Amino acid sequence: MTDTTIDLDVAEVERRLLARWPETRIAPSLERIRAVTDALGRPQRSYRSIHITGTNGKTSTARMVEAILLELGSTVGRFTSPHLTDIRERISIGGGLIPPDAFVRAYLDVLPAADAVDRGSATPLSFFEMTVAMAYQAFSTAGIDVAAVEVGMGGMWDATNVIDAEVAAILPIGLDHVDHLGPTRLDIAAEKAGIIKPGAFAVTARQTPEVEQLLRAHADAHLARLMVEGRDFGLRGRRASGGGQVISVDGLAGHYPEIPLSLHGRHQAYNAVVAIASVEALLEDAIPLDVLRRALGSARSPGRLEVLPGTPAVVLDAAHNPDGARALAAGLADLGHRPTVAVVAAMGDKDLAGMLAELEPVVTTMICTRNSSPRSLSAQDTGAAARAVLGSDRVVEIGHLGHALLEAVRTASALSEEGGAQVLVTGSVVTVGEARGLLGL
């Protein structure tokens, strides 16, 4: 019996995918993924697409794009990474996780082509390349109208970039993955500009002047139209509300007042602005106001300034670089100033000192721990970095994430008796995903 006919389940497929090169191991080439998608008949060309890059906010923006398109009546596929708790989160069809049987089918559809590429290449297909191919194949099989696709890392050499998106959305570009993308914002911007295709529409968030100039030069060289936040579209106003915020937006094609957005934080308002402009660019028309209000009023982005009700409240945020931590700190102000007990577990290849400097003003006590990833810093290493920023009296080290959560809840509960407190879990997508599991989500 061949490998393509045996019975598999999601867990076995995930085990096989994880046996490949991990997401953090990069070989900058589109040769392998292109060979696979060519063998599959180029499924990514059977639907329209919006391709999303940037340093932070990609997943939330993709989810908002998806929500708007679904409300417009389109059949939508969404590819995002990494996942929090279930590998199927990476591939959404029709607004929900890809069904288990469709996930397995996508793997089996891709496997023969992947095996052929592996046999002919010194570099085997990675975990990420396989999941991209599976997503594109699953979207084609489902007959979707539009895909919202999040870049994994960078843009030019990212496996998702075999898609010829009509719209390239570029969120703010900061410093992250510098070992792969380069040491400066301009280096990173050059990689991310690679998703702008000839003749396409490019929508960018506000960037530094140098980065905007680079993006414009790339767009001009490819006869693409570049639209810039702050000049061609933008956020007119916002106010925090109990369920998130209310925003008013000047879009590319229309003005949208008083839109409820069920996500917290000023950064999510700006992500929503890019999502709106991206959909307008795809439609080449305005979005009906009632559609936009329904879509963004019910949008969800788990693990991104996600507030779990209870006493004490628990806030989950996957910030893993200084820009993300800065947005998180500002977002906490929307929730009201209160004592905050932070549980932090970060990866060893991140700018932990930069993250801690951004969080210091909003954290009362920091509990330093680790997650299950072999890339995770130890509680002791994180604690040493935290003491250098916060001082010894505000830092606790606990080596197990579950025990750290329990201690954070206990500490915040004691502080709540004095007027309210909250628990914050941050530092990594892995940390937040594991915390969600421990909290029963």
PDB file of N, CA and C in Angstrom, residues 329-330 332-340 361-362 419-420 422:
ATOM      1  N   ALA A 329       2.152  47.702  25.258  1.00  0.00           N
ATOM      2  CA  ALA A 329       2.143  48.619  26.399  1.00  0.00           C
ATOM      3  C   ALA A 329       1.133  49.740  26.188  1.00  0.00           C
ATOM      4  N   ALA A 330       1.086  50.274  24.964  1.00  0.00           N
ATOM      5  CA  ALA A 330       0.116  51.327  24.673  1.00  0.00           C
ATOM      6  C   ALA A 330      -1.307  50.780  24.719  1.00  0.00           C
ATOM      7  N   LEU A 332      -2.455  48.374  26.584  1.00  0.00           N
ATOM      8  CA  LEU A 332      -2.890  48.163  27.958  1.00  0.00           C
ATOM      9  C   LEU A 332      -3.525  49.417  28.542  1.00  0.00           C
ATOM     10  N   ALA A 333      -3.074  50.579  28.081  1.00  0.00           N
ATOM     11  CA  ALA A 333      -3.662  51.831  28.564  1.00  0.00           C
ATOM     12  C   ALA A 333      -5.134  51.926  28.182  1.00  0.00           C
ATOM     13  N   ASP A 334      -5.502  51.373  27.008  1.00  0.00           N
ATOM     14  CA  ASP A 334      -6.914  51.358  26.602  1.00  0.00           C
ATOM     15  C   ASP A 334      -7.770  50.552  27.570  1.00  0.00           C
ATOM     16  N   LEU A 335      -7.154  49.561  28.210  1.00  0.00           N
ATOM     17  CA  LEU A 335      -7.902  48.695  29.119  1.00  0.00           C
ATOM     18  C   LEU A 335      -8.038  49.313  30.503  1.00  0.00           C
ATOM     19  N   GLY A 336      -7.372  50.438  30.713  1.00  0.00           N
ATOM     20  CA  GLY A 336      -7.423  51.093  32.016  1.00  0.00           C
ATOM     21  C   GLY A 336      -6.164  50.810  32.810  1.00  0.00           C
ATOM     22  N   HIS A 337      -5.627  51.830  33.428  1.00  0.00           N
ATOM     23  CA  HIS A 337      -4.395  51.664  34.203  1.00  0.00           C
ATOM     24  C   HIS A 337      -4.685  50.869  35.471  1.00  0.00           C
ATOM     25  N   ARG A 338      -3.978  49.770  35.624  1.00  0.00           N
ATOM     26  CA  ARG A 338      -4.160  48.916  36.797  1.00  0.00           C
ATOM     27  C   ARG A 338      -2.897  48.099  37.019  1.00  0.00           C
ATOM     28  N   PRO A 339      -2.693  47.595  38.225  1.00  0.00           N
ATOM     29  CA  PRO A 339      -1.522  46.746  38.457  1.00  0.00           C
ATOM     30  C   PRO A 339      -1.503  45.565  37.489  1.00  0.00           C
ATOM     31  N   THR A 340      -0.345  45.268  36.948  1.00  0.00           N
ATOM     32  CA  THR A 340      -0.217  44.200  35.949  1.00  0.00           C
ATOM     33  C   THR A 340       0.890  43.246  36.346  1.00  0.00           C
ATOM     34  N   PRO A 361       7.353  50.235  32.008  1.00  0.00           N
ATOM     35  CA  PRO A 361       6.457  51.223  32.616  1.00  0.00           C
ATOM     36  C   PRO A 361       5.066  50.692  32.965  1.00  0.00           C
ATOM     37  N   VAL A 362       4.652  49.578  32.370  1.00  0.00           N
ATOM     38  CA  VAL A 362       3.269  49.116  32.582  1.00  0.00           C
ATOM     39  C   VAL A 362       3.191  47.850  33.426  1.00  0.00           C
ATOM     40  N   GLY A 419      -7.810  47.171  44.599  1.00  0.00           N
ATOM     41  CA  GLY A 419      -8.372  48.034  43.566  1.00  0.00           C
ATOM     42  C   GLY A 419      -8.265  47.522  42.147  1.00  0.00           C
ATOM     43  N   GLY A 420      -8.069  46.244  41.940  1.00  0.00           N
ATOM     44  CA  GLY A 420      -8.078  45.693  40.597  1.00  0.00           C
ATOM     45  C   GLY A 420      -6.688  45.436  40.074  1.00  0.00           C
ATOM     46  N   GLN A 422      -4.474  42.795  36.837  1.00  0.00           N
ATOM     47  CA  GLN A 422      -4.626  41.879  35.711  1.00  0.00           C
ATOM     48  C   GLN A 422      -3.340  41.089  35.522  1.00  0.00           C
TER      49      GLN A 422
END
